[in-house]
Amino acid sequence: MEPPVAQSDSRARMIDGKTFAAGLVDRVAAAAARLEQAHGVKPGLAVVIVGEDPASQIYVRNKGETTARAGMRSDTHRLADTTSEADLLSLIGDLNADPGIHGILVQLPLPGHIDSAAVLGAIDPDKDVDGFHVVNAGRLAVGVPGLVPCTPLGSVMLLKDTLGDLSGLNAVIVGRSNIVGKPMAQLLLAENCTVTIAHSRSRDLPALCRAADILVAAVGRPEMIRGDWIKRGATVIDVGINRVPSADPIKAAEGKTRVVGDVAFAEAVEVAGAITPVPGGVGPMTIACLLANTYTAACRSVGVVPEPLGA
């Protein structure tokens, strides 16, 4: 299937992640209710936060509210920033053993005295709803069922909702992180795309991007991907969330900021066929996919095949 081609006098279609995510949460809630009615299992998510980082506190609160709204059990464990690594690992051990908890998420970043890799590695892979455990990375790589990182999972859902069948399309991912770039590549390979992972050492990055029917930007550099790097009619997924000074000089002088993606949106929207805005594109999908993973984990805990949750 060829991607939609934008006409020279048209702007890109906006991919509305906020609306899609709201629909996904509704579908998860309905599926979770049917699971509880049929099998007596209420999906449960435990979120652990260590310290008082304001952004993390807001994010954790939003997760808890959305989980409860979906009719799931929501447990939040707020620990002091002086909590020892041993005590945190002990809590994770208790959550691993709790049959009423199907998903465990440890909010990052952790205080400097705690080894994040050791903590994430201690989570039961079958409850690792962030999809970061090496076991789940391996499952994704070889194509067996596992829990998939939420941002790539949500990005692929948006792509399939926008384009339908992705088979045969050229996909270029700019960024090779374990959280987005690498799992995104695996998911697109599973959709029969031809996948290129580009990064800071890639030669002639603009030329690589121009070959993409699907361009995924996940580098964490504000507006790095320019409009003339994008093939006309391509679908652009902008994963970046960057704070930069306000475009208004007076507000910038006051320290006010604005959020932009990794793509120069004003340029890209004149070339692309479809694009995710920032904010309102990929971002809202993360919590929705976290709930989807929790539902999936709850199903698997009792040997039930999860219902499909796509659009």
PDB file of C-alpha atoms in Angstrom:
ATOM      1  CA  MET A   1       0.000   0.000   0.000  1.00  0.00           C
ATOM      2  CA  GLU A   2       1.407   3.373  -0.984  1.00  0.00           C
ATOM      3  CA  PRO A   3       1.323   6.126   1.665  1.00  0.00           C
ATOM      4  CA  PRO A   4      -1.008   9.059   1.059  1.00  0.00           C
ATOM      5  CA  VAL A   5       0.669  11.725  -1.057  1.00  0.00           C
ATOM      6  CA  ALA A   6       0.141  15.347  -0.148  1.00  0.00           C
ATOM      7  CA  GLN A   7      -0.568  17.745  -2.998  1.00  0.00           C
ATOM      8  CA  SER A   8       1.734  20.689  -3.411  1.00  0.00           C
ATOM      9  CA  ASP A   9      -0.941  23.090  -2.183  1.00  0.00           C
ATOM     10  CA  SER A  10      -2.001  21.030   0.845  1.00  0.00           C
ATOM     11  CA  ARG A  11      -0.744  20.615   4.361  1.00  0.00           C
ATOM     12  CA  ALA A  12      -0.134  17.337   6.132  1.00  0.00           C
ATOM     13  CA  ARG A  13      -2.956  15.530   7.866  1.00  0.00           C
ATOM     14  CA  MET A  14      -2.651  15.789  11.660  1.00  0.00           C
ATOM     15  CA  ILE A  15      -2.387  12.439  13.425  1.00  0.00           C
ATOM     16  CA  ASP A  16      -4.463  13.021  16.566  1.00  0.00           C
ATOM     17  CA  GLY A  17      -2.823  10.920  19.255  1.00  0.00           C
ATOM     18  CA  LYS A  18      -4.940  12.456  22.004  1.00  0.00           C
ATOM     19  CA  THR A  19      -8.199  11.263  20.465  1.00  0.00           C
ATOM     20  CA  PHE A  20      -6.798   7.832  19.559  1.00  0.00           C
ATOM     21  CA  ALA A  21      -5.412   7.387  23.088  1.00  0.00           C
ATOM     22  CA  ALA A  22      -8.779   8.243  24.653  1.00  0.00           C
ATOM     23  CA  GLY A  23     -10.426   5.618  22.475  1.00  0.00           C
ATOM     24  CA  LEU A  24      -7.753   3.077  23.392  1.00  0.00           C
ATOM     25  CA  VAL A  25      -8.311   3.679  27.111  1.00  0.00           C
ATOM     26  CA  ASP A  26     -12.038   3.112  26.575  1.00  0.00           C
ATOM     27  CA  ARG A  27     -11.355  -0.156  24.730  1.00  0.00           C
ATOM     28  CA  VAL A  28      -8.958  -1.305  27.467  1.00  0.00           C
ATOM     29  CA  ALA A  29     -11.550  -0.486  30.134  1.00  0.00           C
ATOM     30  CA  ALA A  30     -14.221  -2.510  28.329  1.00  0.00           C
ATOM     31  CA  ALA A  31     -11.890  -5.467  27.774  1.00  0.00           C
ATOM     32  CA  ALA A  32     -10.713  -5.355  31.409  1.00  0.00           C
ATOM     33  CA  ALA A  33     -14.308  -5.398  32.620  1.00  0.00           C
ATOM     34  CA  ARG A  34     -15.038  -8.472  30.488  1.00  0.00           C
ATOM     35  CA  LEU A  35     -11.900 -10.157  31.831  1.00  0.00           C
ATOM     36  CA  GLU A  36     -12.959  -9.512  35.428  1.00  0.00           C
ATOM     37  CA  GLN A  37     -16.513 -10.724  34.769  1.00  0.00           C
ATOM     38  CA  ALA A  38     -15.448 -13.916  32.998  1.00  0.00           C
ATOM     39  CA  HIS A  39     -12.346 -14.855  35.005  1.00  0.00           C
ATOM     40  CA  GLY A  40     -12.477 -12.860  38.239  1.00  0.00           C
ATOM     41  CA  VAL A  41      -9.251 -11.048  37.427  1.00  0.00           C
ATOM     42  CA  LYS A  42      -9.070  -7.271  37.828  1.00  0.00           C
ATOM     43  CA  PRO A  43      -5.925  -5.906  36.140  1.00  0.00           C
ATOM     44  CA  GLY A  44      -3.683  -4.190  38.676  1.00  0.00           C
ATOM     45  CA  LEU A  45      -0.892  -1.671  38.079  1.00  0.00           C
ATOM     46  CA  ALA A  46       1.664  -0.646  40.710  1.00  0.00           C
ATOM     47  CA  VAL A  47       3.688   2.502  40.120  1.00  0.00           C
ATOM     48  CA  VAL A  48       6.752   3.200  42.254  1.00  0.00           C
ATOM     49  CA  ILE A  49       8.223   6.695  42.514  1.00  0.00           C
ATOM     50  CA  VAL A  50      11.323   7.560  44.507  1.00  0.00           C
ATOM     51  CA  GLY A  51      11.883  11.222  45.379  1.00  0.00           C
ATOM     52  CA  GLU A  52      10.016  14.442  44.685  1.00  0.00           C
ATOM     53  CA  ASP A  53      10.809  15.300  41.043  1.00  0.00           C
ATOM     54  CA  PRO A  54       7.865  17.588  40.081  1.00  0.00           C
ATOM     55  CA  ALA A  55       7.520  16.330  36.492  1.00  0.00           C
ATOM     56  CA  SER A  56       7.575  12.715  37.675  1.00  0.00           C
ATOM     57  CA  GLN A  57       4.985  13.463  40.348  1.00  0.00           C
ATOM     58  CA  ILE A  58       2.589  14.906  37.754  1.00  0.00           C
ATOM     59  CA  TYR A  59       3.164  11.975  35.406  1.00  0.00           C
ATOM     60  CA  VAL A  60       2.581   9.421  38.157  1.00  0.00           C
ATOM     61  CA  ARG A  61      -0.600  11.169  39.257  1.00  0.00           C
ATOM     62  CA  ASN A  62      -1.909  11.112  35.681  1.00  0.00           C
ATOM     63  CA  LYS A  63      -1.100   7.413  35.400  1.00  0.00           C
ATOM     64  CA  GLY A  64      -2.986   6.660  38.597  1.00  0.00           C
ATOM     65  CA  GLU A  65      -6.044   8.656  37.581  1.00  0.00           C
ATOM     66  CA  THR A  66      -6.188   7.082  34.112  1.00  0.00           C
ATOM     67  CA  THR A  67      -5.740   3.575  35.529  1.00  0.00           C
ATOM     68  CA  ALA A  68      -8.586   4.074  37.977  1.00  0.00           C
ATOM     69  CA  ARG A  69     -10.775   5.570  35.234  1.00  0.00           C
ATOM     70  CA  ALA A  70     -10.243   2.374  33.242  1.00  0.00           C
ATOM     71  CA  GLY A  71     -11.621   0.340  36.133  1.00  0.00           C
ATOM     72  CA  MET A  72      -8.262  -1.180  37.063  1.00  0.00           C
ATOM     73  CA  ARG A  73      -6.584  -1.500  40.425  1.00  0.00           C
ATOM     74  CA  SER A  74      -4.121   1.361  40.846  1.00  0.00           C
ATOM     75  CA  ASP A  75      -1.423   1.278  43.557  1.00  0.00           C
ATOM     76  CA  THR A  76       1.110   4.075  43.924  1.00  0.00           C
ATOM     77  CA  HIS A  77       4.152   3.661  46.162  1.00  0.00           C
ATOM     78  CA  ARG A  78       5.804   6.997  46.969  1.00  0.00           C
ATOM     79  CA  LEU A  79       9.237   6.579  48.538  1.00  0.00           C
ATOM     80  CA  ALA A  80      11.613   9.172  49.959  1.00  0.00           C
ATOM     81  CA  ASP A  81      14.667  10.065  47.902  1.00  0.00           C
ATOM     82  CA  THR A  82      16.763   8.616  50.754  1.00  0.00           C
ATOM     83  CA  THR A  83      15.277   5.144  50.194  1.00  0.00           C
ATOM     84  CA  SER A  84      18.031   2.551  49.852  1.00  0.00           C
ATOM     85  CA  GLU A  85      18.435   0.368  46.793  1.00  0.00           C
ATOM     86  CA  ALA A  86      17.917  -2.687  49.010  1.00  0.00           C
ATOM     87  CA  ASP A  87      14.578  -1.383  50.277  1.00  0.00           C
ATOM     88  CA  LEU A  88      13.433  -0.568  46.746  1.00  0.00           C
ATOM     89  CA  LEU A  89      14.413  -4.051  45.556  1.00  0.00           C
ATOM     90  CA  SER A  90      12.530  -5.541  48.502  1.00  0.00           C
ATOM     91  CA  LEU A  91       9.379  -3.656  47.480  1.00  0.00           C
ATOM     92  CA  ILE A  92       9.731  -4.894  43.901  1.00  0.00           C
ATOM     93  CA  GLY A  93      10.067  -8.434  45.216  1.00  0.00           C
ATOM     94  CA  ASP A  94       6.818  -8.022  47.152  1.00  0.00           C
ATOM     95  CA  LEU A  95       5.044  -6.669  44.041  1.00  0.00           C
ATOM     96  CA  ASN A  96       6.403  -9.534  41.929  1.00  0.00           C
ATOM     97  CA  ALA A  97       4.814 -11.952  44.405  1.00  0.00           C
ATOM     98  CA  ASP A  98       1.456 -10.125  44.640  1.00  0.00           C
ATOM     99  CA  PRO A  99      -1.091 -11.968  42.438  1.00  0.00           C
ATOM    100  CA  GLY A 100      -3.309  -8.868  42.336  1.00  0.00           C
ATOM    101  CA  ILE A 101      -0.585  -6.811  40.651  1.00  0.00           C
ATOM    102  CA  HIS A 102      -0.063  -7.554  36.962  1.00  0.00           C
ATOM    103  CA  GLY A 103       2.021  -4.549  35.985  1.00  0.00           C
ATOM    104  CA  ILE A 104       4.940  -2.875  37.770  1.00  0.00           C
ATOM    105  CA  LEU A 105       6.397   0.433  36.686  1.00  0.00           C
ATOM    106  CA  VAL A 106       9.304   2.179  38.395  1.00  0.00           C
ATOM    107  CA  GLN A 107       9.302   5.875  37.506  1.00  0.00           C
ATOM    108  CA  LEU A 108      12.626   7.140  36.164  1.00  0.00           C
ATOM    109  CA  PRO A 109      14.911   8.887  36.892  1.00  0.00           C
ATOM    110  CA  LEU A 110      15.909   7.307  40.194  1.00  0.00           C
ATOM    111  CA  PRO A 111      18.203   9.002  42.720  1.00  0.00           C
ATOM    112  CA  GLY A 112      21.893   8.708  41.903  1.00  0.00           C
ATOM    113  CA  HIS A 113      22.661   6.205  44.665  1.00  0.00           C
ATOM    114  CA  ILE A 114      20.309   3.621  43.124  1.00  0.00           C
ATOM    115  CA  ASP A 115      21.351   1.445  40.167  1.00  0.00           C
ATOM    116  CA  SER A 116      18.489   1.856  37.683  1.00  0.00           C
ATOM    117  CA  ALA A 117      19.553  -1.176  35.632  1.00  0.00           C
ATOM    118  CA  ALA A 118      19.512  -3.402  38.709  1.00  0.00           C
ATOM    119  CA  VAL A 119      16.078  -2.147  39.696  1.00  0.00           C
ATOM    120  CA  LEU A 120      14.525  -2.576  36.247  1.00  0.00           C
ATOM    121  CA  GLY A 121      16.143  -5.995  35.968  1.00  0.00           C
ATOM    122  CA  ALA A 122      14.525  -7.080  39.225  1.00  0.00           C
ATOM    123  CA  ILE A 123      10.984  -6.653  37.874  1.00  0.00           C
ATOM    124  CA  ASP A 124       9.299  -9.893  36.812  1.00  0.00           C
ATOM    125  CA  PRO A 125       9.418  -9.749  32.971  1.00  0.00           C
ATOM    126  CA  ASP A 126       5.768 -10.826  32.851  1.00  0.00           C
ATOM    127  CA  LYS A 127       4.870  -7.720  34.915  1.00  0.00           C
ATOM    128  CA  ASP A 128       7.286  -5.359  33.146  1.00  0.00           C
ATOM    129  CA  VAL A 129       4.654  -3.122  31.546  1.00  0.00           C
ATOM    130  CA  ASP A 130       7.298  -0.593  30.485  1.00  0.00           C
ATOM    131  CA  GLY A 131       8.792  -3.343  28.306  1.00  0.00           C
ATOM    132  CA  PHE A 132      12.358  -2.426  29.307  1.00  0.00           C
ATOM    133  CA  HIS A 133      13.509  -5.770  30.765  1.00  0.00           C
ATOM    134  CA  VAL A 134      16.133  -7.574  28.690  1.00  0.00           C
ATOM    135  CA  VAL A 135      13.863 -10.629  28.562  1.00  0.00           C
ATOM    136  CA  ASN A 136      11.131  -8.593  26.894  1.00  0.00           C
ATOM    137  CA  ALA A 137      13.681  -7.012  24.557  1.00  0.00           C
ATOM    138  CA  GLY A 138      14.717 -10.524  23.560  1.00  0.00           C
ATOM    139  CA  ARG A 139      11.125 -11.651  23.111  1.00  0.00           C
ATOM    140  CA  LEU A 140      10.478  -8.718  20.795  1.00  0.00           C
ATOM    141  CA  ALA A 141      13.658  -9.407  18.834  1.00  0.00           C
ATOM    142  CA  VAL A 142      12.735 -13.021  18.107  1.00  0.00           C
ATOM    143  CA  GLY A 143       9.021 -12.394  17.618  1.00  0.00           C
ATOM    144  CA  VAL A 144       7.502 -14.183  20.607  1.00  0.00           C
ATOM    145  CA  PRO A 145       4.810 -12.649  22.841  1.00  0.00           C
ATOM    146  CA  GLY A 146       6.126 -10.214  25.413  1.00  0.00           C
ATOM    147  CA  LEU A 147       5.488  -6.747  26.753  1.00  0.00           C
ATOM    148  CA  VAL A 148       6.503  -3.972  24.351  1.00  0.00           C
ATOM    149  CA  PRO A 149       7.753  -0.472  25.290  1.00  0.00           C
ATOM    150  CA  CYS A 150       4.774   1.876  25.325  1.00  0.00           C
ATOM    151  CA  THR A 151       5.995   4.694  23.081  1.00  0.00           C
ATOM    152  CA  PRO A 152       6.942   2.472  20.113  1.00  0.00           C
ATOM    153  CA  LEU A 153       3.779   0.420  20.588  1.00  0.00           C
ATOM    154  CA  GLY A 154       1.649   3.557  20.486  1.00  0.00           C
ATOM    155  CA  SER A 155       3.545   4.901  17.490  1.00  0.00           C
ATOM    156  CA  VAL A 156       2.857   1.760  15.472  1.00  0.00           C
ATOM    157  CA  MET A 157      -0.822   1.891  16.426  1.00  0.00           C
ATOM    158  CA  LEU A 158      -0.990   5.447  15.063  1.00  0.00           C
ATOM    159  CA  LEU A 159       0.809   4.410  11.877  1.00  0.00           C
ATOM    160  CA  LYS A 160      -1.561   1.516  11.230  1.00  0.00           C
ATOM    161  CA  ASP A 161      -4.575   3.718  11.931  1.00  0.00           C
ATOM    162  CA  THR A 162      -3.227   6.280   9.441  1.00  0.00           C
ATOM    163  CA  LEU A 163      -1.872   4.029   6.683  1.00  0.00           C
ATOM    164  CA  GLY A 164      -3.507   0.646   7.160  1.00  0.00           C
ATOM    165  CA  ASP A 165      -1.182  -2.094   5.911  1.00  0.00           C
ATOM    166  CA  LEU A 166       2.462  -1.075   6.369  1.00  0.00           C
ATOM    167  CA  SER A 167       3.907  -3.931   4.300  1.00  0.00           C
ATOM    168  CA  GLY A 168       6.680  -2.950   1.929  1.00  0.00           C
ATOM    169  CA  LEU A 169       7.020   0.644   3.088  1.00  0.00           C
ATOM    170  CA  ASN A 170      10.465   2.124   3.685  1.00  0.00           C
ATOM    171  CA  ALA A 171      10.781   3.162   7.337  1.00  0.00           C
ATOM    172  CA  VAL A 172      13.646   5.268   8.663  1.00  0.00           C
ATOM    173  CA  ILE A 173      14.076   5.662  12.415  1.00  0.00           C
ATOM    174  CA  VAL A 174      16.365   8.450  13.566  1.00  0.00           C
ATOM    175  CA  GLY A 175      17.569   7.339  16.993  1.00  0.00           C
ATOM    176  CA  ARG A 176      18.800   3.999  18.337  1.00  0.00           C
ATOM    177  CA  SER A 177      17.778   4.036  22.010  1.00  0.00           C
ATOM    178  CA  ASN A 178      16.657   0.890  23.799  1.00  0.00           C
ATOM    179  CA  ILE A 179      13.444   2.699  24.792  1.00  0.00           C
ATOM    180  CA  VAL A 180      12.275   3.870  21.351  1.00  0.00           C
ATOM    181  CA  GLY A 181      14.598   3.386  18.379  1.00  0.00           C
ATOM    182  CA  LYS A 182      15.466  -0.299  18.648  1.00  0.00           C
ATOM    183  CA  PRO A 183      12.004  -1.596  19.658  1.00  0.00           C
ATOM    184  CA  MET A 184      10.415   0.615  16.996  1.00  0.00           C
ATOM    185  CA  ALA A 185      12.605  -1.076  14.406  1.00  0.00           C
ATOM    186  CA  GLN A 186      11.549  -4.528  15.609  1.00  0.00           C
ATOM    187  CA  LEU A 187       7.857  -3.623  15.523  1.00  0.00           C
ATOM    188  CA  LEU A 188       8.097  -2.194  12.000  1.00  0.00           C
ATOM    189  CA  LEU A 189       9.996  -5.272  10.819  1.00  0.00           C
ATOM    190  CA  ALA A 190       7.118  -7.341  12.179  1.00  0.00           C
ATOM    191  CA  GLU A 191       4.798  -5.212  10.012  1.00  0.00           C
ATOM    192  CA  ASN A 192       6.949  -6.127   6.975  1.00  0.00           C
ATOM    193  CA  CYS A 193       8.502  -2.698   6.532  1.00  0.00           C
ATOM    194  CA  THR A 194      12.013  -2.227   5.167  1.00  0.00           C
ATOM    195  CA  VAL A 195      13.720  -0.622   8.150  1.00  0.00           C
ATOM    196  CA  THR A 196      16.759   1.639   8.477  1.00  0.00           C
ATOM    197  CA  ILE A 197      18.025   2.859  11.854  1.00  0.00           C
ATOM    198  CA  ALA A 198      19.899   6.141  11.487  1.00  0.00           C
ATOM    199  CA  HIS A 199      21.872   7.881  14.227  1.00  0.00           C
ATOM    200  CA  SER A 200      24.554  10.473  14.994  1.00  0.00           C
ATOM    201  CA  ARG A 201      27.217   8.572  13.051  1.00  0.00           C
ATOM    202  CA  SER A 202      25.090   7.988   9.955  1.00  0.00           C
ATOM    203  CA  ARG A 203      26.480   9.465   6.746  1.00  0.00           C
ATOM    204  CA  ASP A 204      24.250  11.923   4.876  1.00  0.00           C
ATOM    205  CA  LEU A 205      21.357  11.732   7.322  1.00  0.00           C
ATOM    206  CA  PRO A 206      19.140  14.065   5.238  1.00  0.00           C
ATOM    207  CA  ALA A 207      19.400  11.720   2.237  1.00  0.00           C
ATOM    208  CA  LEU A 208      18.481   8.718   4.394  1.00  0.00           C
ATOM    209  CA  CYS A 209      15.427  10.564   5.708  1.00  0.00           C
ATOM    210  CA  ARG A 210      14.306  11.558   2.205  1.00  0.00           C
ATOM    211  CA  ALA A 211      14.049   7.865   1.265  1.00  0.00           C
ATOM    212  CA  ALA A 212      11.468   7.209   3.990  1.00  0.00           C
ATOM    213  CA  ASP A 213       7.772   6.527   3.459  1.00  0.00           C
ATOM    214  CA  ILE A 214       7.630   6.422   7.270  1.00  0.00           C
ATOM    215  CA  LEU A 215       9.997   8.701   9.198  1.00  0.00           C
ATOM    216  CA  VAL A 216      10.273   8.286  12.965  1.00  0.00           C
ATOM    217  CA  ALA A 217      12.200  10.994  14.827  1.00  0.00           C
ATOM    218  CA  ALA A 218      13.430   9.919  18.281  1.00  0.00           C
ATOM    219  CA  VAL A 219      16.701  11.730  18.952  1.00  0.00           C
ATOM    220  CA  GLY A 220      15.860  14.264  21.668  1.00  0.00           C
ATOM    221  CA  ARG A 221      17.183  17.226  19.680  1.00  0.00           C
ATOM    222  CA  PRO A 222      14.733  20.098  19.124  1.00  0.00           C
ATOM    223  CA  GLU A 223      13.606  20.499  15.506  1.00  0.00           C
ATOM    224  CA  MET A 224      16.622  18.643  14.134  1.00  0.00           C
ATOM    225  CA  ILE A 225      14.692  17.064  11.240  1.00  0.00           C
ATOM    226  CA  ARG A 226      14.109  19.811   8.674  1.00  0.00           C
ATOM    227  CA  GLY A 227      11.319  20.024   6.150  1.00  0.00           C
ATOM    228  CA  ASP A 228      13.628  19.448   3.195  1.00  0.00           C
ATOM    229  CA  TRP A 229      14.742  16.155   4.763  1.00  0.00           C
ATOM    230  CA  ILE A 230      11.230  14.738   4.292  1.00  0.00           C
ATOM    231  CA  LYS A 231       9.925  12.943   1.213  1.00  0.00           C
ATOM    232  CA  ARG A 232       6.737  14.529  -0.095  1.00  0.00           C
ATOM    233  CA  GLY A 233       3.760  12.555   1.195  1.00  0.00           C
ATOM    234  CA  ALA A 234       5.708  10.686   3.879  1.00  0.00           C
ATOM    235  CA  THR A 235       4.180   9.911   7.250  1.00  0.00           C
ATOM    236  CA  VAL A 236       6.158  11.480  10.104  1.00  0.00           C
ATOM    237  CA  ILE A 237       6.063  10.239  13.693  1.00  0.00           C
ATOM    238  CA  ASP A 238       7.710  12.778  16.006  1.00  0.00           C
ATOM    239  CA  VAL A 239       8.559  11.170  19.341  1.00  0.00           C
ATOM    240  CA  GLY A 240      10.591  14.112  20.638  1.00  0.00           C
ATOM    241  CA  ILE A 241       9.449  16.260  23.565  1.00  0.00           C
ATOM    242  CA  ASN A 242      11.837  19.167  24.064  1.00  0.00           C
ATOM    243  CA  ARG A 243      11.502  22.392  26.033  1.00  0.00           C
ATOM    244  CA  VAL A 244      12.973  25.439  24.315  1.00  0.00           C
ATOM    245  CA  PRO A 245      12.700  29.184  24.981  1.00  0.00           C
ATOM    246  CA  SER A 246       9.414  30.800  24.009  1.00  0.00           C
ATOM    247  CA  ALA A 247       9.215  32.158  20.461  1.00  0.00           C
ATOM    248  CA  ASP A 248       8.093  35.460  22.005  1.00  0.00           C
ATOM    249  CA  PRO A 249      11.292  37.377  22.963  1.00  0.00           C
ATOM    250  CA  ILE A 250       9.602  38.992  25.962  1.00  0.00           C
ATOM    251  CA  LYS A 251       8.344  35.673  27.305  1.00  0.00           C
ATOM    252  CA  ALA A 252      11.721  34.048  26.585  1.00  0.00           C
ATOM    253  CA  ALA A 253      13.427  36.788  28.617  1.00  0.00           C
ATOM    254  CA  GLU A 254      11.061  35.901  31.474  1.00  0.00           C
ATOM    255  CA  GLY A 255      12.196  32.295  31.257  1.00  0.00           C
ATOM    256  CA  LYS A 256       9.020  31.030  29.578  1.00  0.00           C
ATOM    257  CA  THR A 257       9.368  27.929  27.414  1.00  0.00           C
ATOM    258  CA  ARG A 258       7.443  25.999  24.783  1.00  0.00           C
ATOM    259  CA  VAL A 259       7.390  22.324  23.837  1.00  0.00           C
ATOM    260  CA  VAL A 260       8.652  21.244  20.409  1.00  0.00           C
ATOM    261  CA  GLY A 261       9.447  17.911  18.831  1.00  0.00           C
ATOM    262  CA  ASP A 262      12.494  16.582  17.026  1.00  0.00           C
ATOM    263  CA  VAL A 263      10.957  17.706  13.716  1.00  0.00           C
ATOM    264  CA  ALA A 264      10.739  21.305  12.482  1.00  0.00           C
ATOM    265  CA  PHE A 265       6.953  21.125  12.396  1.00  0.00           C
ATOM    266  CA  ALA A 266       6.191  24.323  10.480  1.00  0.00           C
ATOM    267  CA  GLU A 267       8.436  23.138   7.638  1.00  0.00           C
ATOM    268  CA  ALA A 268       7.445  19.472   7.772  1.00  0.00           C
ATOM    269  CA  VAL A 269       3.701  20.116   7.671  1.00  0.00           C
ATOM    270  CA  GLU A 270       4.091  21.628   4.188  1.00  0.00           C
ATOM    271  CA  VAL A 271       5.726  18.459   2.834  1.00  0.00           C
ATOM    272  CA  ALA A 272       4.526  15.410   4.751  1.00  0.00           C
ATOM    273  CA  GLY A 273       1.348  13.503   3.989  1.00  0.00           C
ATOM    274  CA  ALA A 274       0.601  12.990   7.692  1.00  0.00           C
ATOM    275  CA  ILE A 275       2.384  14.031  10.874  1.00  0.00           C
ATOM    276  CA  THR A 276       2.072  13.806  14.658  1.00  0.00           C
ATOM    277  CA  PRO A 277       2.017  17.211  16.333  1.00  0.00           C
ATOM    278  CA  VAL A 278       3.946  17.959  19.522  1.00  0.00           C
ATOM    279  CA  PRO A 279       2.226  18.053  21.916  1.00  0.00           C
ATOM    280  CA  GLY A 280      -0.857  15.954  21.183  1.00  0.00           C
ATOM    281  CA  GLY A 281       0.681  13.263  18.977  1.00  0.00           C
ATOM    282  CA  VAL A 282       2.675  10.346  20.371  1.00  0.00           C
ATOM    283  CA  GLY A 283       2.764  11.614  23.972  1.00  0.00           C
ATOM    284  CA  PRO A 284      -0.821  10.731  24.978  1.00  0.00           C
ATOM    285  CA  MET A 285      -0.331   7.193  23.660  1.00  0.00           C
ATOM    286  CA  THR A 286       2.220   6.297  26.330  1.00  0.00           C
ATOM    287  CA  ILE A 287      -0.161   6.046  29.295  1.00  0.00           C
ATOM    288  CA  ALA A 288      -2.859   4.425  27.142  1.00  0.00           C
ATOM    289  CA  CYS A 289      -0.402   1.733  26.031  1.00  0.00           C
ATOM    290  CA  LEU A 290       0.733   1.269  29.625  1.00  0.00           C
ATOM    291  CA  LEU A 291      -2.843   0.300  30.473  1.00  0.00           C
ATOM    292  CA  ALA A 292      -3.023  -1.927  27.400  1.00  0.00           C
ATOM    293  CA  ASN A 293       0.129  -3.725  28.557  1.00  0.00           C
ATOM    294  CA  THR A 294      -1.309  -4.128  32.058  1.00  0.00           C
ATOM    295  CA  TYR A 295      -4.469  -5.669  30.615  1.00  0.00           C
ATOM    296  CA  THR A 296      -2.359  -7.977  28.427  1.00  0.00           C
ATOM    297  CA  ALA A 297      -0.260  -9.054  31.417  1.00  0.00           C
ATOM    298  CA  ALA A 298      -3.407  -9.770  33.447  1.00  0.00           C
ATOM    299  CA  CYS A 299      -4.799 -11.938  30.649  1.00  0.00           C
ATOM    300  CA  ARG A 300      -1.592 -13.923  30.336  1.00  0.00           C
ATOM    301  CA  SER A 301      -1.440 -14.453  34.106  1.00  0.00           C
ATOM    302  CA  VAL A 302      -4.549 -16.671  33.804  1.00  0.00           C
ATOM    303  CA  GLY A 303      -3.845 -18.131  30.373  1.00  0.00           C
ATOM    304  CA  VAL A 304      -6.361 -15.967  28.502  1.00  0.00           C
ATOM    305  CA  VAL A 305      -5.642 -14.601  25.024  1.00  0.00           C
ATOM    306  CA  PRO A 306      -5.926 -10.784  25.191  1.00  0.00           C
ATOM    307  CA  GLU A 307      -8.560  -9.142  23.044  1.00  0.00           C
ATOM    308  CA  PRO A 308      -7.200  -7.054  20.143  1.00  0.00           C
ATOM    309  CA  LEU A 309      -7.139  -3.396  21.165  1.00  0.00           C
ATOM    310  CA  GLY A 310      -6.361  -1.630  17.882  1.00  0.00           C
ATOM    311  CA  ALA A 311      -8.707   0.961  16.409  1.00  0.00           C
TER     312      ALA A 311
END
